[in-house]
Short mmCIF file of C-alpha atoms and ligand atoms in Angstrom, two decimals:
data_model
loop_
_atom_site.label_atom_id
_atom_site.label_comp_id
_atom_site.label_asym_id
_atom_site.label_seq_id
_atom_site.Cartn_x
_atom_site.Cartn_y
_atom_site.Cartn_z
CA UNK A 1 -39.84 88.81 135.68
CA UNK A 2 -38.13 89.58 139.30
CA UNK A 3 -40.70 90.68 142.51
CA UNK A 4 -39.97 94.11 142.99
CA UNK A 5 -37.69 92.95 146.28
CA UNK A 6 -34.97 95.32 147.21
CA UNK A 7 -35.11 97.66 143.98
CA UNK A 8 -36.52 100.22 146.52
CA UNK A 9 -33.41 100.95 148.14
CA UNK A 10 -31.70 101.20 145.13
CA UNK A 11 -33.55 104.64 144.35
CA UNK A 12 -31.13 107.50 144.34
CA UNK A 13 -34.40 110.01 144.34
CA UNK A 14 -37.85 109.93 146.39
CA UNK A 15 -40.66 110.56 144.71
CA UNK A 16 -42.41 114.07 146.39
CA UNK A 17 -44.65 115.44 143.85
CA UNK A 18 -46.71 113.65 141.05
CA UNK A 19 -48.29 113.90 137.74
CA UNK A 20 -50.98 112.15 136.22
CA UNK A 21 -52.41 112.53 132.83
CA UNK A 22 -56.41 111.69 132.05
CA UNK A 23 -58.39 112.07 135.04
CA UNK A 24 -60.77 108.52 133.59
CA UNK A 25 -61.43 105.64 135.86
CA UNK A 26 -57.55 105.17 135.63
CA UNK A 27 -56.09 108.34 136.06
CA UNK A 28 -58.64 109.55 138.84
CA UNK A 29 -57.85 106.56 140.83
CA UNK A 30 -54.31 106.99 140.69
CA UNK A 31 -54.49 110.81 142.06
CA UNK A 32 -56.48 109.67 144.87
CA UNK A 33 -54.63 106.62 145.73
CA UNK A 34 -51.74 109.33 145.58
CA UNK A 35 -52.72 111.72 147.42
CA UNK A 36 -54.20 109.69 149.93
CA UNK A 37 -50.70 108.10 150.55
CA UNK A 38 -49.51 111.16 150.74
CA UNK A 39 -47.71 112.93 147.14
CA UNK A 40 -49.35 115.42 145.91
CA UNK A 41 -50.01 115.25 142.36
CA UNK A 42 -51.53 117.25 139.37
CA UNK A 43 -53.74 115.85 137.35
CA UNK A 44 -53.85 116.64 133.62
CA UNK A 45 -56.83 116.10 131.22
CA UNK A 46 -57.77 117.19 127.98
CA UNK A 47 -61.67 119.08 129.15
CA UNK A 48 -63.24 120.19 132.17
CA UNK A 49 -65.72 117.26 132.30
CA UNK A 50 -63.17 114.38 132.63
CA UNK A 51 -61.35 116.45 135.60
CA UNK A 52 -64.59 116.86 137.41
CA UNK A 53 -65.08 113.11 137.16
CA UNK A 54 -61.89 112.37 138.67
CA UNK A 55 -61.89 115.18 141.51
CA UNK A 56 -66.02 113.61 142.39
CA UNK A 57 -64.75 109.98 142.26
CA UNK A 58 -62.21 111.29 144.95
CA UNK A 59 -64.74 112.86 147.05
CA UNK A 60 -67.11 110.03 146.87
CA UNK A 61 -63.93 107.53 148.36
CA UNK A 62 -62.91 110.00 151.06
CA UNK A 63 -66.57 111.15 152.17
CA UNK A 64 -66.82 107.31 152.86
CA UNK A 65 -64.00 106.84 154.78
CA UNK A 66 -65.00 110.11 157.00
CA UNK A 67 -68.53 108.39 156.83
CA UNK A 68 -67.12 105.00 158.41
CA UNK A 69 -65.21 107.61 161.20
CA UNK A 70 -61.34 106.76 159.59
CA UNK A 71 -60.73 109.58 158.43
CA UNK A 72 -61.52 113.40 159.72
CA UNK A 73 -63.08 115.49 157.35
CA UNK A 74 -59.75 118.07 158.06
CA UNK A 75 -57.66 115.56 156.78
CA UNK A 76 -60.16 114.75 153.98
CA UNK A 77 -60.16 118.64 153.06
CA UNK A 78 -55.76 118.09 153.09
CA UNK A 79 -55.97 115.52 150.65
CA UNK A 80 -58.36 116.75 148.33
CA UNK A 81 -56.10 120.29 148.06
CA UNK A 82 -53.50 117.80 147.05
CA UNK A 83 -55.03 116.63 144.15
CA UNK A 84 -54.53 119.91 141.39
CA UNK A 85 -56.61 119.30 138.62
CA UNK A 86 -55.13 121.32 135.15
CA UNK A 87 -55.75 121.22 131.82
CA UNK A 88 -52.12 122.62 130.81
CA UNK A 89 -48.69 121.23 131.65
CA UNK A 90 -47.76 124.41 134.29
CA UNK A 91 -45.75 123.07 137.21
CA UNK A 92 -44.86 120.17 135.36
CA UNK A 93 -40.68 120.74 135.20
CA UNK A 94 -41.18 120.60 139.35
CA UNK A 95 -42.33 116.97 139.34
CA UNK A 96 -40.49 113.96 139.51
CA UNK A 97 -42.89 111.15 138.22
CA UNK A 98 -45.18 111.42 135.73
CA UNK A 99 -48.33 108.48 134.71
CA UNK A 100 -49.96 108.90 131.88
CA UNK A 101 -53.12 107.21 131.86
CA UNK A 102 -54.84 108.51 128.54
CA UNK A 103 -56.98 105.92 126.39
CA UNK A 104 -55.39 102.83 125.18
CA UNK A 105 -54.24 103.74 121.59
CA UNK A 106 -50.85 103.23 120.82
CA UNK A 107 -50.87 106.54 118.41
CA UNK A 108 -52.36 108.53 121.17
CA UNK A 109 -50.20 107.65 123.65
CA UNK A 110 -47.24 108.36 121.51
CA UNK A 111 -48.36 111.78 120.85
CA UNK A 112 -49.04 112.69 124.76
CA UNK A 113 -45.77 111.26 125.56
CA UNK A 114 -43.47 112.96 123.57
CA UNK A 115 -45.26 116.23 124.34
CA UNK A 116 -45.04 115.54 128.20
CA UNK A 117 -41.26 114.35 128.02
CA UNK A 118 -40.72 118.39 127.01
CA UNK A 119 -42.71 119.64 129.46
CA UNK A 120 -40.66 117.83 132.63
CA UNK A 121 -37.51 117.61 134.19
CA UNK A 122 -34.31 116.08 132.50
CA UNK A 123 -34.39 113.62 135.40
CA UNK A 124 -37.96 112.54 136.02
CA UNK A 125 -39.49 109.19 135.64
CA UNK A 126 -41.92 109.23 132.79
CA UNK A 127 -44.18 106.02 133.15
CA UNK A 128 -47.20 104.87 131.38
CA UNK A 129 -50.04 102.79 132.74
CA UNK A 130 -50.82 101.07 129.32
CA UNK A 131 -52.58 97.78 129.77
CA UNK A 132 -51.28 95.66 127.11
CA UNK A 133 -48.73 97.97 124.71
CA UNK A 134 -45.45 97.18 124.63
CA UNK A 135 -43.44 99.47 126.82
CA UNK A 136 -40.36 99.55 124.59
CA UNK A 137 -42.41 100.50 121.23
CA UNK A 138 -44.00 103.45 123.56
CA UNK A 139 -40.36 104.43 123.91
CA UNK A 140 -39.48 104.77 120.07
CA UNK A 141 -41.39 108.47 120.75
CA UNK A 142 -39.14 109.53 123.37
CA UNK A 143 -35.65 111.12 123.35
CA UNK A 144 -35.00 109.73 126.97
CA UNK A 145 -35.98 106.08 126.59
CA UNK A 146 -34.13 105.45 129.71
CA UNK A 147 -36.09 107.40 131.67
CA UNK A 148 -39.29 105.55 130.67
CA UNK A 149 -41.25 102.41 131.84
CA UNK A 150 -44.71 100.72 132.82
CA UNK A 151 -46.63 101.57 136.05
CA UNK A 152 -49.37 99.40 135.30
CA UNK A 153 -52.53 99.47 138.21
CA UNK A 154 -55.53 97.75 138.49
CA UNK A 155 -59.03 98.86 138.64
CA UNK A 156 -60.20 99.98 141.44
CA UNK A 157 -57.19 101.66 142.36
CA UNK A 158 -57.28 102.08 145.90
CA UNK A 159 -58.48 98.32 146.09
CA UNK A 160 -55.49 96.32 144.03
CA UNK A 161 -53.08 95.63 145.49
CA UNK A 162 -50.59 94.86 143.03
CA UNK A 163 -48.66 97.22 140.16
CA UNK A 164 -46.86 96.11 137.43
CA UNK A 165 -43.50 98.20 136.95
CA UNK A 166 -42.51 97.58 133.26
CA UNK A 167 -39.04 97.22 132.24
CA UNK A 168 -38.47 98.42 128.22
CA UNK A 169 -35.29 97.78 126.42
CA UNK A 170 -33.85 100.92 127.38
CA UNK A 171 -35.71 101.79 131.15
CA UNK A 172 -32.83 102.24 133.82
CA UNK A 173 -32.67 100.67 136.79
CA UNK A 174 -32.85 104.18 138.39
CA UNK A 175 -36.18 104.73 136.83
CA UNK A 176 -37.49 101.07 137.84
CA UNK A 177 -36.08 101.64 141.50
CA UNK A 178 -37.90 104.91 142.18
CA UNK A 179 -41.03 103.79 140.35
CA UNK A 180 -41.54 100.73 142.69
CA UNK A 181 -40.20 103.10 145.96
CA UNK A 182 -43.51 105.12 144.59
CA UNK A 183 -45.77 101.88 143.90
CA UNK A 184 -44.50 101.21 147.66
CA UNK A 185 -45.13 104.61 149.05
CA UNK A 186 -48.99 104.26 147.47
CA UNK A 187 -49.50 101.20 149.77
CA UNK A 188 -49.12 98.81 146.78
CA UNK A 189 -47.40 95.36 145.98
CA UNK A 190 -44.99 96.09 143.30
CA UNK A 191 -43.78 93.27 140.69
CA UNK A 192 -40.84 94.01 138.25
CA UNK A 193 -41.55 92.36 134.51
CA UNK A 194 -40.28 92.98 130.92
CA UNK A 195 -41.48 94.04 128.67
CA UNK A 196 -43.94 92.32 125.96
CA UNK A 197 -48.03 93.01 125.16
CA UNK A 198 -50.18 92.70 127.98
CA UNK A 199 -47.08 92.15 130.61
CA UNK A 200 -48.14 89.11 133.04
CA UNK A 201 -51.60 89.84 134.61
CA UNK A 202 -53.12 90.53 130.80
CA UNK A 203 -51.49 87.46 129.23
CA UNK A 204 -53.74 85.35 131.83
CA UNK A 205 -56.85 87.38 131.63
CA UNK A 206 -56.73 87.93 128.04
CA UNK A 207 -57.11 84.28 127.38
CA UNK A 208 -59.88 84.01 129.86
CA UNK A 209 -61.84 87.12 127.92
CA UNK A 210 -61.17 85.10 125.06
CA UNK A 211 -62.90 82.00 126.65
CA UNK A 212 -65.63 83.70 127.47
CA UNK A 213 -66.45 85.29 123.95
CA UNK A 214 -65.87 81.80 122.65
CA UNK A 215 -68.44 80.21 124.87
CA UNK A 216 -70.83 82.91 124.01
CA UNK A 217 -70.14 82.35 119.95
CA UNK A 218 -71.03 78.93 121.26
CA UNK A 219 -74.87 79.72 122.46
CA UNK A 220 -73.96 80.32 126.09
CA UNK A 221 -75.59 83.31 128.56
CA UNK A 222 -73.64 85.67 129.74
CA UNK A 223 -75.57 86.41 133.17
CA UNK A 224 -75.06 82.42 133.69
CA UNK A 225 -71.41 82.49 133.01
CA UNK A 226 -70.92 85.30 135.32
CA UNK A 227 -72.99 83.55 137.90
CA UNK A 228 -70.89 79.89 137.52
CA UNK A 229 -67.80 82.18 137.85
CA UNK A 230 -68.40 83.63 141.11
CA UNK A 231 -69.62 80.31 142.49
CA UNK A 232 -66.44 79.31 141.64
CA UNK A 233 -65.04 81.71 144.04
CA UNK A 234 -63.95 84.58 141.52
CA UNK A 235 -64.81 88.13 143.10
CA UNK A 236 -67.02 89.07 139.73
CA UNK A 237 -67.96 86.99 136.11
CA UNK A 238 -66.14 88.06 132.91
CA UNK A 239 -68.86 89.81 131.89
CA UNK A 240 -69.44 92.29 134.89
CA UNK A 241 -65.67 92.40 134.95
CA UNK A 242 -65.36 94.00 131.09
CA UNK A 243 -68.18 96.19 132.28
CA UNK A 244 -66.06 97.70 135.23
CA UNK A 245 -62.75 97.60 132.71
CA UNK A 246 -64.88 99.65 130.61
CA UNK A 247 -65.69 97.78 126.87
CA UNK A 248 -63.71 100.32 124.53
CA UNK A 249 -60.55 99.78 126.76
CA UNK A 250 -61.13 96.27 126.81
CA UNK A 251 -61.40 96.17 123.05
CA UNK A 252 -58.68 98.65 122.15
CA UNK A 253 -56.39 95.94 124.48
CA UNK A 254 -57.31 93.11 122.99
CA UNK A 255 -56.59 93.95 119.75
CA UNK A 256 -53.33 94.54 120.99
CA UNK A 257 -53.25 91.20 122.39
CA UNK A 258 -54.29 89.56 118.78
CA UNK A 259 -51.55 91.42 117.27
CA UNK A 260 -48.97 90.37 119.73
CA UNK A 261 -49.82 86.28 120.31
CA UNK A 262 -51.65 85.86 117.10
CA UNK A 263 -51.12 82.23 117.62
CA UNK A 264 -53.15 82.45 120.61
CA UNK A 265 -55.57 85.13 121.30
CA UNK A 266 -57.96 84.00 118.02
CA UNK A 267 -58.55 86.92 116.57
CA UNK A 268 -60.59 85.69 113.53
CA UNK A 269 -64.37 85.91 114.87
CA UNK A 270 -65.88 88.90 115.80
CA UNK A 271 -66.92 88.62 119.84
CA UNK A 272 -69.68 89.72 121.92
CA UNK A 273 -67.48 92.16 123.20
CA UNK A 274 -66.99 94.17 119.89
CA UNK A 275 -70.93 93.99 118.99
CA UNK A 276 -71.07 95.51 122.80
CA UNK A 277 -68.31 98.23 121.32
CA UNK A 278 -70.30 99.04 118.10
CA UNK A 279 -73.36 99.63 119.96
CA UNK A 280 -71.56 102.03 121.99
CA UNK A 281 -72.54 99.96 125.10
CA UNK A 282 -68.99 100.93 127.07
CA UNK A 283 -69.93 99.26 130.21
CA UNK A 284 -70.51 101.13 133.70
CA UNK A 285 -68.51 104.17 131.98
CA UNK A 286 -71.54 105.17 130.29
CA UNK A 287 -74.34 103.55 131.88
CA UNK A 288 -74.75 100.03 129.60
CA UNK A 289 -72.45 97.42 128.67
CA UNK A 290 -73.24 93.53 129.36
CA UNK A 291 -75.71 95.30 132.16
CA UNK A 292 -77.76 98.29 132.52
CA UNK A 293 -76.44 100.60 135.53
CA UNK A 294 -78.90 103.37 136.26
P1 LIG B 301 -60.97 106.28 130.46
O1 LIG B 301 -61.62 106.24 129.13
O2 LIG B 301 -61.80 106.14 131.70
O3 LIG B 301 -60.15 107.66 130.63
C1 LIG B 301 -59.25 108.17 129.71
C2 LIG B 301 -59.09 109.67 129.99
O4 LIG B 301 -58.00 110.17 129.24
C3 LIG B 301 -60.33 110.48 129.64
O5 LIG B 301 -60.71 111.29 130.74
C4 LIG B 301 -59.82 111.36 128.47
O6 LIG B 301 -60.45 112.64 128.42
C5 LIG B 301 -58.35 111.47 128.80
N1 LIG B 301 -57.49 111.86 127.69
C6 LIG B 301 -57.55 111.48 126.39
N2 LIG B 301 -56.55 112.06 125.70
C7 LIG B 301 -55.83 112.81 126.59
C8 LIG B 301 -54.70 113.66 126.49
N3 LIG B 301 -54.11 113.88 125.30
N4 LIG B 301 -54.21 114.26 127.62
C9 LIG B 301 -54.83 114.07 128.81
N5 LIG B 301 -55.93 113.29 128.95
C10 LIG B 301 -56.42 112.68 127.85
O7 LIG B 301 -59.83 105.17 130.42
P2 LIG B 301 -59.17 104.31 131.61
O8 LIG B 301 -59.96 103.08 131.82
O9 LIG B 301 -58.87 105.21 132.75
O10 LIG B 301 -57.81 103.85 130.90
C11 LIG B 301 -56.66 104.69 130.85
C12 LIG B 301 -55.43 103.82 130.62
O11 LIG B 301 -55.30 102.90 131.71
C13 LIG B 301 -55.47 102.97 129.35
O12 LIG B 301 -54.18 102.87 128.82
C14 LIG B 301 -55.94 101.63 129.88
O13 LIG B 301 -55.55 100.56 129.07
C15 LIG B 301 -55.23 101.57 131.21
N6 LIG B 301 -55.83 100.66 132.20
C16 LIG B 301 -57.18 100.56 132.32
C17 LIG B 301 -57.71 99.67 133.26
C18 LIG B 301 -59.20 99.54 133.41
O14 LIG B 301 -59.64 98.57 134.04
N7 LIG B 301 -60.00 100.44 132.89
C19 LIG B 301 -56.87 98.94 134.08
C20 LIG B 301 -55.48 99.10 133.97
C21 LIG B 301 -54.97 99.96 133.01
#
């Protein structure tokens, strides 16, 4: 992969409006982080409840910064009438970027895509903020491949820094050049890689997920590993972290992972993490994961 230096000015097109599609931890970080920086976006989900979600999780970020006396609560009022919350695709042929952040199934994601890609403009970046599937697969669903790659954020959005822009087999350099001008424009560190599952940042952490279940299989307690881990001078333990990543996600990934480095990822015992999936423990999502969160 190249850092994303100088692709900026090789966008023909700024990026002025937005779209975003599922408004979960993903997708409702992205509109704020959006809308904060200032591009309006819409924000597209599937029932009411998810888009309340992502509209209060905006709220709760701004009403701290006009809290802490950096922000006015005018302003805060602006950027909340920014973020238009929908659960149809009117207004999308005005927008020249759309993210979809909808759950991490490859099938899914197909399906949303290729339905967006007729609701938008001939011209506009279409961009997917998958976490491990391979960009240029996504792609076989499109009729403008070229107009397609990975913008891939980390959680919390408005706290990481960096964003992956994905480059498929067919993405142009126009759409890689306006989607790191955008990654820019959000206040974020862009990094250009190809394609391949799980990109760079996965293809470390995966392993490290991996380590983890392995030293649980082997008798070890979670709450201690998390606790050695921060000694060590990591922000959060593996386990809190799949909690935040949310467990389903993290388990719909790395199966993707095991598919794509089967040499590698060790796919052949079931982990803690799954028996955390099958209990329907999700992690901070829904209240229980590793920890309880009431
Ligand atoms: P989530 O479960 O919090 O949210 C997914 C949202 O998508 C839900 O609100 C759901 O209602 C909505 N949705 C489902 N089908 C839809 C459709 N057809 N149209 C519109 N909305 C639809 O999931 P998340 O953690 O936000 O993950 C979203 C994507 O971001 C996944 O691809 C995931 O791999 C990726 N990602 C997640 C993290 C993380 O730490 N959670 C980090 C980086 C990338």
């Amino acid at each position: 992969g190249k850092v994303a230096k100088g692709w900026e000015k090789k966008a023909d097109k700024k990026i002025e409006h937005a779209a975003v599609l599922g408004a979960g931890i993903m997708g409702g970080g992205i509109a704020y982080q959006s809308a904060f920086k200032g591009t309006p976006i819409k924000m597209k989900d599937i029932n009411q409840d998810g888009l309340d979600l992502g509209l209060s999780e905006a709220n709760k970020l701004l009403a701290k910064r006009v809290a802490k006396g950096r922000m006015t609560p005018a302003k805060m009022g602006d950027v909340l009438n920014s973020i238009d919350p929908t659960l149809t695709y009117a207004g999308f042929e005005d927008v020249d970027i759309v993210v979809e952040a909808v759950v991490e199934n490859e099938k899914v994601k197909g399906i949303v895509l290729a339905e967006t890609e007729k609701n938008i403009d001939k011209d506009a970046v279409l961009a997917s903020n998958t976490s491990t599937i391979s960009i240029t697969r996504l792609a076989e669903n499109l009729e403008r491949p070229e107009n397609f790659c990975g913008m891939h954020f980390f959680n919390p959005v408005h706290a990481m820094p960096l964003v992956e822009v994905i480059r498929g087999e067919k993405t142009s350099d126009n759409a890689i050049a306006r989607t790191v001008a955008y990654a820019n424009k959000m206040g974020k560190k862009a990094v250009v890689v190809n394609d391949c599952p799980g990109f760079l940042v996965n293809r470390v952490l995966f392993p490290y997920f991996g380590g983890f279940n392995a030293l649980l299989r082997d008798g070890a307690d979670f709450q201690a590993i998390d606790k050695v881990m921060e000694r060590f001078g990591w922000p959060m333990g593996p386990a809190y972290l799949m909690d935040v990543v949310g467990i389903d996600t993290g388990v719909h990934a790395a199966n993707v992972m095991a598919e794509g480095f089967p040499d590698r990822m060790q796919p052949d015992f079931k982990s803690a993490t799954e028996v955390m999936f099958e209990l329907e423990r999700y992690g901070q999502k829904n209240g229980k994961g590793f920890y309880e969160y009431v």
